[in-house]
Amino acid sequence: MSKVRSQLSLIVVLMSLGIFFLLPMGAAFEYSIRNGLEGGYSFKNYLWAIREEDFVYYALRSFWLSSLTVVITLMVLVPLLTWIHVTKPRVQGWIDGLSLLPLVIPVVAFAVGAQLALPDVVKNTVLELPFLYFILSLPYAYRALDIGLRAIPLKTLVEAARSSGANWRRTITTVIVPITRTAVLATVALTFALSLGEYTLTVLLHWDTFPTWVTFVAQENLLGAIAISMMTLIIPFLLLAAISLLTPSSKNER
Amino acid sequence: MSQNYLKVKGLSKKFGNVVALNNFSLEVARGELVTLLGPSGCGKTTALRLVAGLERQDSGTIFLESRDLTLIPAHHRNMGMVFQAYSLFPNLTVAENVAFGLQMRKVDRSARIKKAHELLDLVGLDSQSARFPHQLSGGQQQRVALARALAFEPEILLLDEPLSALDAQVRSNLREEIRRLQLSLGTTTLFVTHDQEEAMSISDRVGVMNEGRLEQIDTPDDLYNHPKNVFIANFVGLMNQVSGTKTGKSVSVFGANLKVKNEVVTDGRVLVYIRPEFVELECTESDADAKVISRLFLGSVSQVICQLNDGTIVHSLLSSRMSAEFAPGIRVKIRVNEDEVLVSNG
Ligand SMILES: Nc1ncnc2c1ncn2[C@@H]1O[C@H](COP(=O)(O)OP(=O)(O)O)[C@@H](O)[C@H]1O
Ligand SMILES: [Mg+2]
């Protein structure tokens, strides 16, 4: 009896979630293939978007900025969190709290303040964006990674690796990252998606990226802008699917 | 044996206010198996981790022959460690786990695979080499961990209660196997356990630890027969504690006068420590000391458990042939077949 009921509630939840996510996406898609005033459906908005000469430029720019953010995130967070979990477990609470700060600091204050703290090489170049995106996505990236690190006997594994002759770098690259692969991929996905969609900070600092360009072209061709948005939803998804499929899964191979 | 391969001198280590090690010193000869034995929390693991370089001492020195290890990081110390918890890398096969240390030492692939199979063969698991850790039993996993720690021919093999998570049968098999391997490879080994039987059965020497210090280190026989103090006497082997009366250098117990081995004890009522094999029994009707409450048949010997008139339990270890007459309920007289005993004011 209770089993039937719990299955029923599961179905209700899944269906509500499905509707919640799919309905707006379906609606947006339907809108993006309309022919405007002439009526009927076609992919001409998509063709228009791809033919826009700035499309590729901004798409590529956002892509490499987001990729750089992912690299920075992994290079900073994986060693730092591993080291803290193993040697300074008491500091964890503090780091937990600190990682939430980007959520409560107003973006305006953050944009100005954080910019000052950046090294001169990247200051006032577009390279400052990945560093700032890194901080903005920290609350999510940190949590995704932390869950993965907590799920394994991290301290014992790190110490087993170190006493077998692995230095910290090799311990992280040959042991920790492969074992926490799922969490690392989640971190990559979150950071990439958040950086790719970042708008407020980018505009405040007067940089142009894909999202700011989309808002710009939307003033000219709304349906085209929606077509672009649909593509920006699908492209990262395909990319992430590709990453997780291509990353060798050593866990279950024989 | 010259005791100068590993030299640990005056190690101290605090965690906050907790003193984990207090002026701990130890010397281990090449090829020797030394066990650190002590109750939980006495600092055994800390001592091992300091030698491994996984923790840094507050003071004291660790030398390997003439090399000071203090500033050498764990990954350069070449110490093979087996942990209490399962510690195999879950993403690597059994063979890859064993070869891990060699891979870190940049040994080429074919050589390290060969070595991994050699070691897996030694621990009887070569047939499992392509499996993953989660497909093995607990005992098998610890064998692989042992092979992994031995594969790179460590200076010292460090074992931190490697058997404590296993069930009794597997535990006693594996501990004999560890000893056999250690002897055949000649690996200097530091073994940590809180199980005195385990310690006594496989070690060249056993160091008994208490509250961060090494109380006594000796061969199992010496430790059992000549414990330096009451703590060790109680910790190693079964020990009877009965009350007696001390005057000067002698103590009277069960109507006999025995010599007192340790000195800093005040006269009067004391606790006297007697091993079960020195307790002899005699059937009597009149002046009985105790009553037999049970007899445990252990094969060639039996343990007869008696209760004194004041309620104290006394164990006697007798040959089974001689103990047959001591059935439960029989009243007995006790004789101590020892000249010198440890006492305490306890
Ligand atoms: N990382 C640590 N942080 C705080 N206290 C510790 C830590 N490691 C050990 N201790 C404390 O030090 C003492 C000795 O611990 P340990 O060496 O693990 O003992 P054993 O292995 O003999 O059980 C214990 O009181 C323990 O609580
Ligand atoms: Mg311990």
PDB file of C-alpha atoms in Angstrom, chain B residues 21 36 43-54 81-82 157-161 190-192:
ATOM      1  CA  LEU B  21      53.949  10.987  22.627  1.00  0.00           C
ATOM      2  CA  LEU B  36      54.518  -1.498  19.734  1.00  0.00           C
ATOM      3  CA  GLY B  43      50.351   6.926  21.059  1.00  0.00           C
ATOM      4  CA  LYS B  44      51.218   3.868  18.945  1.00  0.00           C
ATOM      5  CA  THR B  45      49.799   5.243  15.718  1.00  0.00           C
ATOM      6  CA  THR B  46      51.402   8.616  16.341  1.00  0.00           C
ATOM      7  CA  ALA B  47      54.814   6.975  16.768  1.00  0.00           C
ATOM      8  CA  LEU B  48      54.382   5.109  13.480  1.00  0.00           C
ATOM      9  CA  ARG B  49      53.164   8.188  11.623  1.00  0.00           C
ATOM     10  CA  LEU B  50      56.166  10.190  12.809  1.00  0.00           C
ATOM     11  CA  VAL B  51      58.508   7.509  11.467  1.00  0.00           C
ATOM     12  CA  ALA B  52      56.558   7.499   8.177  1.00  0.00           C
ATOM     13  CA  GLY B  53      56.760  11.288   7.944  1.00  0.00           C
ATOM     14  CA  LEU B  54      52.986  11.699   7.857  1.00  0.00           C
ATOM     15  CA  MET B  81      52.864   1.542   5.291  1.00  0.00           C
ATOM     16  CA  VAL B  82      49.816  -0.653   5.832  1.00  0.00           C
ATOM     17  CA  LEU B 157      57.624  -1.783   6.789  1.00  0.00           C
ATOM     18  CA  LEU B 158      55.147   0.046   9.037  1.00  0.00           C
ATOM     19  CA  LEU B 159      51.987  -1.810  10.013  1.00  0.00           C
ATOM     20  CA  ASP B 160      49.286   0.031  11.947  1.00  0.00           C
ATOM     21  CA  GLU B 161      46.877  -2.576  13.336  1.00  0.00           C
ATOM     22  CA  LEU B 190      57.524  -1.889  13.000  1.00  0.00           C
ATOM     23  CA  PHE B 191      54.147  -3.378  13.873  1.00  0.00           C
ATOM     24  CA  VAL B 192      51.491  -1.694  15.978  1.00  0.00           C
TER      25      VAL B 192
END
